[in-house]
Amino acid sequence: MDKPVKMKNNVILLIALLYVTFGVSQNPIFTNVFTADPSPHVWPDDPNKLWVYTSHDEPGSNNHYGMTGYHAFSTTDLVNWTDHGRILHLENVDWAESHAWAMDAAYYRGQYYLVYCMKEAGIGLFRTGIARSDRPEGPFTDLGYVKGVEFGQDPAIFIDDDGIPYLYWGHDRKCFAAELNDDLMSIKPETYVDLTSQLTHVFEGPWVHKKNNKYYLTYPGLTPRRWPEKMFYAVAENPLGPYTFKGVFIDDFEGQSGTNHGGTVTYKGEDIMFYHSAWLSGGLSETRSSMADYLKYDKDGNILPIIPSKEGLRKAKRTKVTLKLEAEHGFAAGGALYNVFVDTWIKGYSGKGYVTNFDNPYDHVSILAQVAKPEKYRFKVRYASPDGESNHDILINSHKYSEFIFPQSKDFTEIDFGIVELKSGDNLVRIFKKDWKPSEGELAIDYIKFEQVFEDELQTIKN
């Protein structure tokens, strides 16, 4: 081989290595907030959109006991994601006191359901809760807990092709399953099975999916007295088993957390495994981050090993998350409506409506935005002000950025208020009318957005 050709090949190899090392980094999949236990789904009413429901780790936490809520994410391209904010919180569940751990979701008979676990107040027993919404992004309203499920930790719901719903749950080296009744609020006791002996090394967190008429039960397990968890799987001909143990498909990997948990989905013809690590926090097991890699099978239907990588799904240089927070959700999503109300008269809103009636001084809507680390975001508001210009103040964590002027707009439109900085943890955004300063228009707030802005993008903005 002559020298120029060899040099050219070396350059190509170097570029390829740089692309892999620095060009593509799609894991963790969400970098705006600490998430765990990802539950991926494609709903039948919109096969072009992928949804992922997660539990939420509080920044700076050194335990899992303080987990209090859940988030929902969506995408149409596996690159640009929307964080829909908090969809259910401990405060919205009357019967529970703590431990908002793993969850799953389902679309059943025209409604969306969140199937989750929390500890019952007063007795500290894990229960499997059911919450419902008429929209996939929630917020979800608690319906109570599933009867007949004791120690209902880490629930997963599987609805078979014939429409029959099944519930799986597991904790402390045990795993159980049963068929649910039609209202999802209780199991059929005659169908209850203990799957523990069929699932070698099982510890918690079952998940069931169907592939080529076989039922795959994936779960985190522990080899004898050895942390961290690995991901194992078993296969059956029927949803309630018996299951045949197959082996491990996610082994130990650098930067993993003590636990692992996740689920699988088929999206646009590709099988994807979602799980979690501790990559975003630099190895802290109590502040985890969701991951995604392709799930592949051999010709006999065995799951091929997944080796977690920074590249992940390899769709782009990185994923980008936008927080889209509906104003009308109020307390259900961690915010509040103070002397304002939800209306639907102006058409073109997203979600269930918009917030209006900012008539008196300090009438306001507050909206919760949760993030993992102190970072800069581009702040946008979608609004309408049909009759004229509206003058309002916006506080972010009690910091007034300036008076915000909303130009007249008969239709809903987004206005870009530039770059703001959010702190780690909970950020409260308040939009309110200050004093008696007159406004010509009646302001209607549809939603707010915080778009991730990365360091290289900030440099471009500065230049």
Coordinates of C-alpha atoms in Angstrom, one line a residue:
M1 CA 0.0 0.0 0.0
D2 CA 1.4 3.4 -0.9
K3 CA 1.9 6.0 1.8
P4 CA -0.8 8.5 0.7
V5 CA -3.5 5.8 0.7
K6 CA -2.3 4.5 4.1
M7 CA -2.4 8.1 5.5
K8 CA -5.9 8.6 4.0
N9 CA -7.1 5.4 5.6
N10 CA -5.6 6.5 9.0
V11 CA -7.4 9.8 8.7
I12 CA -10.7 8.1 8.0
L13 CA -10.2 5.8 11.0
L14 CA -9.4 8.7 13.2
I15 CA -12.5 10.6 12.1
A16 CA -14.6 7.5 12.8
L17 CA -13.1 7.1 16.2
L18 CA -13.7 10.8 17.0
Y19 CA -17.3 10.5 15.8
V20 CA -17.9 7.5 18.1
T21 CA -16.1 9.0 21.1
F22 CA -17.3 12.6 20.8
G23 CA -19.8 12.9 18.0
V24 CA -22.6 10.6 19.3
S25 CA -23.7 10.4 22.9
Q26 CA -27.4 9.5 23.2
N27 CA -27.0 7.8 26.6
P28 CA -28.3 8.8 29.1
I29 CA -31.4 9.4 27.0
F30 CA -32.7 12.2 29.3
T31 CA -30.1 14.6 30.7
N32 CA -32.5 17.3 32.1
V33 CA -33.7 15.4 35.1
F34 CA -32.8 12.3 37.2
T35 CA -35.0 9.4 36.1
A36 CA -35.2 5.7 36.8
D37 CA -37.4 2.6 36.0
P38 CA -38.3 3.7 32.4
S39 CA -41.5 2.2 31.0
P40 CA -41.7 2.7 27.2
H41 CA -45.0 2.5 25.2
V42 CA -46.4 3.2 21.8
W43 CA -50.1 3.9 22.1
P44 CA -52.5 2.7 19.4
D45 CA -54.0 6.2 18.7
D46 CA -50.6 7.5 17.6
P47 CA -48.1 4.9 16.4
N48 CA -45.6 7.6 15.4
K49 CA -45.0 8.7 19.0
L50 CA -43.1 6.9 21.7
W51 CA -43.9 7.5 25.3
V52 CA -41.6 6.8 28.3
Y53 CA -42.9 7.0 31.9
T54 CA -40.3 7.2 34.7
S55 CA -39.9 7.5 38.4
H56 CA -38.0 10.6 39.6
D57 CA -34.9 10.8 41.8
E58 CA -34.4 14.0 43.7
P59 CA -31.0 15.8 43.1
G60 CA -28.6 15.3 46.0
S61 CA -30.5 12.3 47.4
N62 CA -28.6 9.5 49.2
N63 CA -31.6 7.2 49.4
H64 CA -34.6 5.9 47.5
Y65 CA -37.1 6.5 50.3
G66 CA -37.6 10.1 49.4
M67 CA -38.9 9.4 45.9
T68 CA -42.3 11.2 45.5
G69 CA -43.4 11.4 41.9
Y70 CA -43.4 10.4 38.2
H71 CA -42.6 12.0 34.8
A72 CA -43.7 11.4 31.2
F73 CA -41.6 11.9 28.1
S74 CA -42.5 11.6 24.4
T75 CA -40.7 11.7 21.1
T76 CA -41.3 11.2 17.4
D77 CA -37.6 10.7 16.4
L78 CA -35.7 9.3 19.4
V79 CA -33.6 12.5 19.4
N80 CA -35.9 15.4 20.4
W81 CA -37.8 14.6 23.6
T82 CA -40.6 16.4 25.5
D83 CA -40.6 16.2 29.3
H84 CA -44.3 16.7 30.2
G85 CA -43.4 17.3 33.8
R86 CA -44.8 15.8 36.9
I87 CA -47.7 13.5 36.1
L88 CA -48.5 12.1 39.6
H89 CA -47.2 12.9 43.0
L90 CA -47.4 11.5 46.5
E91 CA -49.4 14.5 47.5
N92 CA -52.2 13.5 45.1
V93 CA -52.5 10.0 46.6
D94 CA -54.6 10.0 49.7
W95 CA -53.8 6.4 50.9
A96 CA -50.0 6.6 50.5
E97 CA -47.2 8.0 52.7
S98 CA -43.9 7.4 50.9
H99 CA -41.8 5.4 48.4
A100 CA -43.0 6.4 44.9
W101 CA -41.0 3.6 43.3
A102 CA -41.3 1.9 39.9
M103 CA -44.4 2.2 37.7
D104 CA -45.8 1.2 34.3
A105 CA -48.5 2.5 32.0
A106 CA -51.3 1.1 29.9
Y107 CA -53.9 2.2 27.4
Y108 CA -57.1 0.3 28.2
R109 CA -60.6 0.8 26.9
G110 CA -60.0 4.3 25.7
Q111 CA -58.3 5.6 28.9
Y112 CA -54.6 5.9 29.9
Y113 CA -53.6 4.3 33.2
L114 CA -50.5 4.6 35.4
V115 CA -49.8 1.5 37.5
Y116 CA -47.4 2.4 40.3
C117 CA -46.4 1.5 43.8
M118 CA -46.3 3.5 47.1
K119 CA -46.3 2.5 50.8
E120 CA -49.7 2.7 52.5
A121 CA -50.0 5.3 55.2
G122 CA -50.0 4.0 58.7
I123 CA -48.8 0.5 58.0
G124 CA -45.9 0.9 55.6
L125 CA -47.0 -1.9 53.3
F126 CA -46.3 -1.6 49.6
R127 CA -49.4 -1.3 47.5
T128 CA -50.0 -1.2 43.7
G129 CA -51.9 2.0 42.9
I130 CA -53.9 2.7 39.8
A131 CA -54.3 6.3 38.4
R132 CA -56.2 7.3 35.2
S133 CA -56.1 10.1 32.7
D134 CA -57.8 10.9 29.4
R135 CA -54.5 12.0 27.9
P136 CA -51.2 10.1 27.7
E137 CA -49.2 13.0 29.3
G138 CA -51.5 13.1 32.3
P139 CA -51.8 14.4 34.9
F140 CA -53.2 11.2 36.4
T141 CA -55.9 10.9 39.0
D142 CA -55.5 8.2 41.6
L143 CA -58.3 5.6 41.8
G144 CA -57.0 3.6 44.8
Y145 CA -54.9 0.5 45.1
V146 CA -55.3 -3.0 43.5
K147 CA -57.1 -5.4 45.8
G148 CA -55.5 -8.8 46.4
V149 CA -51.9 -7.6 45.8
E150 CA -49.9 -7.6 49.0
F151 CA -46.4 -6.1 48.9
G152 CA -47.2 -4.8 45.4
Q153 CA -43.8 -3.3 44.6
D154 CA -42.6 -2.7 41.1
P155 CA -45.8 -3.4 39.2
A156 CA -46.0 -4.0 35.4
I157 CA -49.1 -4.4 33.4
F158 CA -49.3 -6.4 30.2
I159 CA -52.4 -6.4 28.0
D160 CA -52.4 -9.3 25.6
D161 CA -53.7 -9.3 22.0
D162 CA -57.1 -10.6 23.2
G163 CA -57.5 -7.6 25.5
I164 CA -57.0 -9.5 28.8
P165 CA -54.9 -7.4 31.3
Y166 CA -52.3 -9.1 33.5
L167 CA -50.4 -7.7 36.5
Y168 CA -46.9 -8.6 37.5
W169 CA -45.1 -7.4 40.6
G170 CA -42.0 -8.4 42.6
H171 CA -39.9 -7.6 45.6
D172 CA -37.2 -9.0 47.8
R173 CA -36.3 -12.0 45.6
K174 CA -39.9 -12.8 44.7
C175 CA -42.2 -12.4 41.7
F176 CA -45.9 -12.8 41.3
A177 CA -48.5 -12.5 38.5
A178 CA -52.3 -12.6 38.1
E179 CA -55.0 -11.7 35.6
L180 CA -56.8 -8.4 36.5
N181 CA -60.5 -7.8 36.6
D182 CA -62.0 -5.6 33.9
D183 CA -61.8 -2.4 36.1
L184 CA -58.1 -3.1 36.9
M185 CA -58.8 -2.5 40.6
S186 CA -58.5 -6.1 41.7
I187 CA -56.9 -9.4 40.6
K188 CA -58.8 -12.7 39.8
P189 CA -57.5 -14.7 42.8
E190 CA -57.9 -18.0 41.0
T191 CA -55.3 -16.9 38.4
Y192 CA -52.6 -15.8 41.0
V193 CA -49.2 -17.5 40.5
D194 CA -45.9 -17.4 42.3
L195 CA -43.3 -17.2 39.6
T196 CA -40.3 -17.0 41.9
S197 CA -39.0 -20.6 41.4
Q198 CA -39.1 -20.1 37.6
L199 CA -37.0 -17.0 37.6
T200 CA -33.4 -17.7 38.6
H201 CA -31.8 -14.8 40.7
V202 CA -35.1 -12.8 40.5
F203 CA -35.1 -9.8 42.9
E204 CA -37.8 -7.3 41.7
G205 CA -39.0 -5.3 38.8
P206 CA -40.7 -7.7 36.3
W207 CA -41.7 -6.7 32.8
V208 CA -43.5 -8.7 30.1
H209 CA -43.5 -8.3 26.3
K210 CA -44.5 -10.5 23.5
K211 CA -42.4 -11.4 20.5
N212 CA -43.3 -14.0 17.8
N213 CA -46.0 -15.4 20.0
K214 CA -43.6 -16.0 22.9
Y215 CA -43.9 -14.1 26.3
Y216 CA -40.6 -12.7 27.5
L217 CA -40.3 -11.8 31.2
T218 CA -37.3 -9.6 31.9
Y219 CA -36.3 -8.7 35.4
P220 CA -33.4 -7.3 37.6
G221 CA -31.8 -10.1 39.6
L222 CA -29.0 -10.7 42.1
T223 CA -26.6 -13.5 42.0
P224 CA -26.2 -14.8 45.6
R225 CA -25.6 -11.8 47.9
R226 CA -24.0 -9.8 45.1
W227 CA -24.9 -6.3 44.1
P228 CA -25.4 -4.6 41.7
E229 CA -28.3 -6.0 39.8
K230 CA -28.1 -7.6 36.4
M231 CA -30.9 -7.9 33.9
F232 CA -32.2 -11.5 33.3
Y233 CA -35.0 -13.0 31.2
A234 CA -37.2 -16.0 30.9
V235 CA -39.6 -17.2 28.2
A236 CA -43.1 -18.8 28.2
E237 CA -45.9 -19.9 25.9
N238 CA -48.5 -18.2 28.1
P239 CA -48.5 -14.9 30.0
L240 CA -48.8 -16.6 33.4
G241 CA -46.2 -19.2 32.6
P242 CA -44.6 -21.6 33.3
Y243 CA -41.5 -19.6 32.4
T244 CA -38.2 -21.1 31.3
F245 CA -35.1 -19.3 32.5
K246 CA -32.8 -18.2 29.7
G247 CA -30.0 -16.1 31.3
V248 CA -28.5 -12.6 31.7
F249 CA -28.7 -10.0 28.9
I250 CA -27.4 -6.9 30.7
D251 CA -24.4 -7.8 32.8
D252 CA -22.4 -5.5 35.1
F253 CA -21.2 -2.3 33.3
E254 CA -19.2 0.7 34.3
G255 CA -21.2 3.5 35.8
Q256 CA -24.3 1.4 36.7
S257 CA -26.3 2.0 39.7
G258 CA -27.0 -0.6 42.4
T259 CA -30.4 -1.3 40.9
N260 CA -31.5 -1.7 37.3
H261 CA -35.0 -1.7 36.0
G262 CA -36.7 -1.1 32.7
G263 CA -38.8 -2.3 29.8
T264 CA -38.9 -3.0 26.1
V265 CA -40.9 -1.5 23.2
T266 CA -41.1 -1.9 19.4
Y267 CA -41.0 1.5 17.8
K268 CA -41.0 2.1 14.0
G269 CA -40.0 -1.5 13.5
E270 CA -37.1 -1.5 16.0
D271 CA -36.9 -3.2 19.4
I272 CA -35.5 -1.0 22.1
M273 CA -34.6 -1.8 25.7
F274 CA -34.9 1.1 28.2
Y275 CA -33.2 0.7 31.6
H276 CA -31.2 2.9 34.0
S277 CA -27.7 3.7 35.1
A278 CA -25.9 6.3 37.3
W279 CA -24.1 8.0 34.4
L280 CA -25.7 11.4 34.6
S281 CA -24.8 11.8 38.3
G282 CA -21.3 10.4 37.9
G283 CA -22.0 7.1 39.6
L284 CA -24.4 8.0 42.4
S285 CA -26.8 5.1 42.8
E286 CA -29.6 7.3 44.3
T287 CA -29.7 9.7 41.4
R288 CA -30.1 7.6 38.3
S289 CA -30.6 8.2 34.6
S290 CA -32.6 6.4 31.9
M291 CA -30.8 4.6 29.1
A292 CA -31.8 3.1 25.8
D293 CA -30.2 0.5 23.5
Y294 CA -31.4 -1.7 20.7
L295 CA -32.7 -5.1 21.7
K296 CA -31.8 -7.9 19.3
Y297 CA -32.6 -11.6 19.1
D298 CA -30.8 -14.6 17.5
K299 CA -32.6 -16.9 15.0
D300 CA -33.9 -19.0 17.9
G301 CA -35.5 -16.1 19.7
N302 CA -32.8 -15.7 22.4
I303 CA -32.1 -12.1 23.5
L304 CA -28.6 -11.1 22.6
P305 CA -26.5 -9.4 25.3
I306 CA -26.7 -5.6 25.5
I307 CA -23.5 -3.8 26.3
P308 CA -24.4 -0.2 27.5
S309 CA -22.7 2.5 25.4
K310 CA -22.6 6.2 25.3
E311 CA -23.7 6.0 21.6
G312 CA -27.0 4.4 22.6
L313 CA -29.5 4.5 19.7
R314 CA -27.0 6.4 17.4
K315 CA -29.6 8.7 15.9
A316 CA -27.8 12.0 16.4
K317 CA -25.0 13.8 18.2
R318 CA -27.1 13.8 21.4
T319 CA -30.6 13.9 22.6
K320 CA -32.3 17.1 23.5
V321 CA -35.2 17.6 26.0
T322 CA -37.7 20.3 26.1
L323 CA -39.9 20.8 29.2
K324 CA -43.4 21.5 28.0
L325 CA -45.5 22.3 31.0
E326 CA -49.3 22.9 30.6
A327 CA -50.5 25.9 32.7
E328 CA -53.9 24.4 33.4
H329 CA -52.6 21.4 35.2
G330 CA -52.1 23.4 38.4
F331 CA -51.8 21.5 41.7
A332 CA -51.9 18.1 40.0
A333 CA -48.6 18.9 38.4
G334 CA -47.0 20.7 41.3
G335 CA -48.2 24.2 40.5
A336 CA -51.2 26.4 41.5
L337 CA -54.0 28.6 40.1
Y338 CA -54.5 31.7 42.3
N339 CA -57.7 33.5 41.5
V340 CA -57.4 32.5 37.8
F341 CA -59.3 29.7 36.0
V342 CA -59.1 27.3 33.1
D343 CA -61.1 28.2 30.0
T344 CA -61.5 26.8 26.5
W345 CA -63.1 29.7 24.6
I346 CA -60.1 30.7 22.6
K347 CA -59.5 27.8 20.2
G348 CA -56.1 26.3 19.3
Y349 CA -54.8 25.5 22.8
S350 CA -52.9 22.3 23.6
G351 CA -53.8 20.1 26.4
K352 CA -57.2 20.5 28.2
G353 CA -57.4 24.3 28.0
Y354 CA -55.6 27.5 29.1
V355 CA -55.4 29.8 32.2
T356 CA -56.9 33.2 32.1
N357 CA -58.7 35.9 34.3
F358 CA -55.6 37.8 35.5
D359 CA -57.8 40.6 36.6
N360 CA -56.5 41.7 40.0
P361 CA -53.0 42.4 41.3
Y362 CA -51.0 39.2 42.0
D363 CA -53.6 36.9 40.4
H364 CA -51.2 34.2 39.0
V365 CA -50.5 30.7 37.7
S366 CA -47.5 28.8 39.1
I367 CA -45.9 26.0 37.2
L368 CA -43.3 23.5 38.5
A369 CA -40.2 22.7 36.4
Q370 CA -37.9 20.0 37.8
V371 CA -34.3 19.6 36.6
A372 CA -31.2 17.6 37.6
K373 CA -28.5 20.3 37.6
P374 CA -28.1 24.1 37.5
E375 CA -28.3 24.8 33.8
K376 CA -29.4 27.4 31.2
Y377 CA -32.6 26.9 29.2
R378 CA -34.4 28.9 26.5
F379 CA -37.7 30.1 28.0
K380 CA -40.8 30.3 25.9
V381 CA -44.5 31.0 26.7
R382 CA -47.4 30.1 24.5
Y383 CA -50.2 32.7 25.0
A384 CA -53.0 34.6 23.4
S385 CA -54.0 38.2 24.0
P386 CA -56.8 38.9 21.5
D387 CA -57.8 42.4 22.5
G388 CA -54.4 44.1 22.9
E389 CA -51.0 44.1 24.6
S390 CA -50.7 42.5 28.1
N391 CA -48.2 43.5 30.7
H392 CA -47.3 40.9 33.3
D393 CA -44.4 39.9 35.6
I394 CA -42.8 36.5 35.6
L395 CA -40.9 35.1 38.6
I396 CA -38.6 32.1 38.4
N397 CA -37.8 31.0 41.9
S398 CA -38.8 34.4 43.2
H399 CA -36.3 36.0 40.8
K400 CA -37.9 38.7 38.6
Y401 CA -36.2 38.6 35.2
S402 CA -38.0 41.9 34.1
E403 CA -41.5 42.9 33.1
F404 CA -42.7 40.7 30.3
I405 CA -44.8 42.2 27.6
F406 CA -47.1 40.0 25.6
P407 CA -48.0 41.6 22.3
Q408 CA -51.5 41.4 20.9
S409 CA -52.2 38.1 19.4
K410 CA -55.7 36.8 18.5
D411 CA -54.4 33.2 18.2
F412 CA -52.1 31.2 20.4
T413 CA -48.5 31.9 19.6
E414 CA -45.1 31.2 21.3
I415 CA -43.0 34.1 22.5
D416 CA -39.2 33.6 23.2
F417 CA -38.0 35.3 26.4
G418 CA -34.4 34.2 25.9
I419 CA -32.0 32.3 28.1
V420 CA -32.7 31.8 31.8
E421 CA -31.0 29.6 34.5
L422 CA -32.8 27.0 36.4
K423 CA -31.5 25.6 39.7
S424 CA -31.1 21.9 40.6
G425 CA -34.3 20.4 41.8
D426 CA -37.7 22.2 41.9
N427 CA -38.1 25.5 40.0
L428 CA -41.4 27.4 40.5
V429 CA -42.4 29.7 37.6
R430 CA -45.1 32.3 38.4
I431 CA -46.9 34.5 35.8
F432 CA -48.9 37.2 37.4
K433 CA -50.5 40.6 37.1
K434 CA -48.6 43.2 39.1
D435 CA -50.3 46.1 40.9
W436 CA -53.1 47.9 39.0
K437 CA -51.1 48.6 35.9
P438 CA -53.6 48.5 33.1
S439 CA -53.5 46.0 30.3
E440 CA -55.4 46.3 27.0
G441 CA -55.6 42.5 26.5
E442 CA -57.0 39.5 28.4
L443 CA -54.0 37.2 28.8
A444 CA -54.4 33.5 28.2
I445 CA -51.5 31.2 29.1
D446 CA -51.4 27.9 27.3
Y447 CA -48.1 26.4 28.4
I448 CA -44.5 27.3 29.1
K449 CA -41.4 25.7 27.6
F450 CA -37.8 25.3 28.8
E451 CA -35.6 24.1 25.9
Q452 CA -32.2 22.6 26.8
V453 CA -29.3 24.8 25.6
F454 CA -25.9 23.2 25.6
E455 CA -22.5 24.9 26.1
D456 CA -21.5 24.8 22.5
E457 CA -24.9 26.4 21.6
L458 CA -24.4 29.1 24.2
Q459 CA -21.0 30.0 22.6
T460 CA -22.7 30.3 19.3
I461 CA -25.3 32.6 20.8
K462 CA -22.6 34.8 22.4
N463 CA -20.7 35.0 19.1

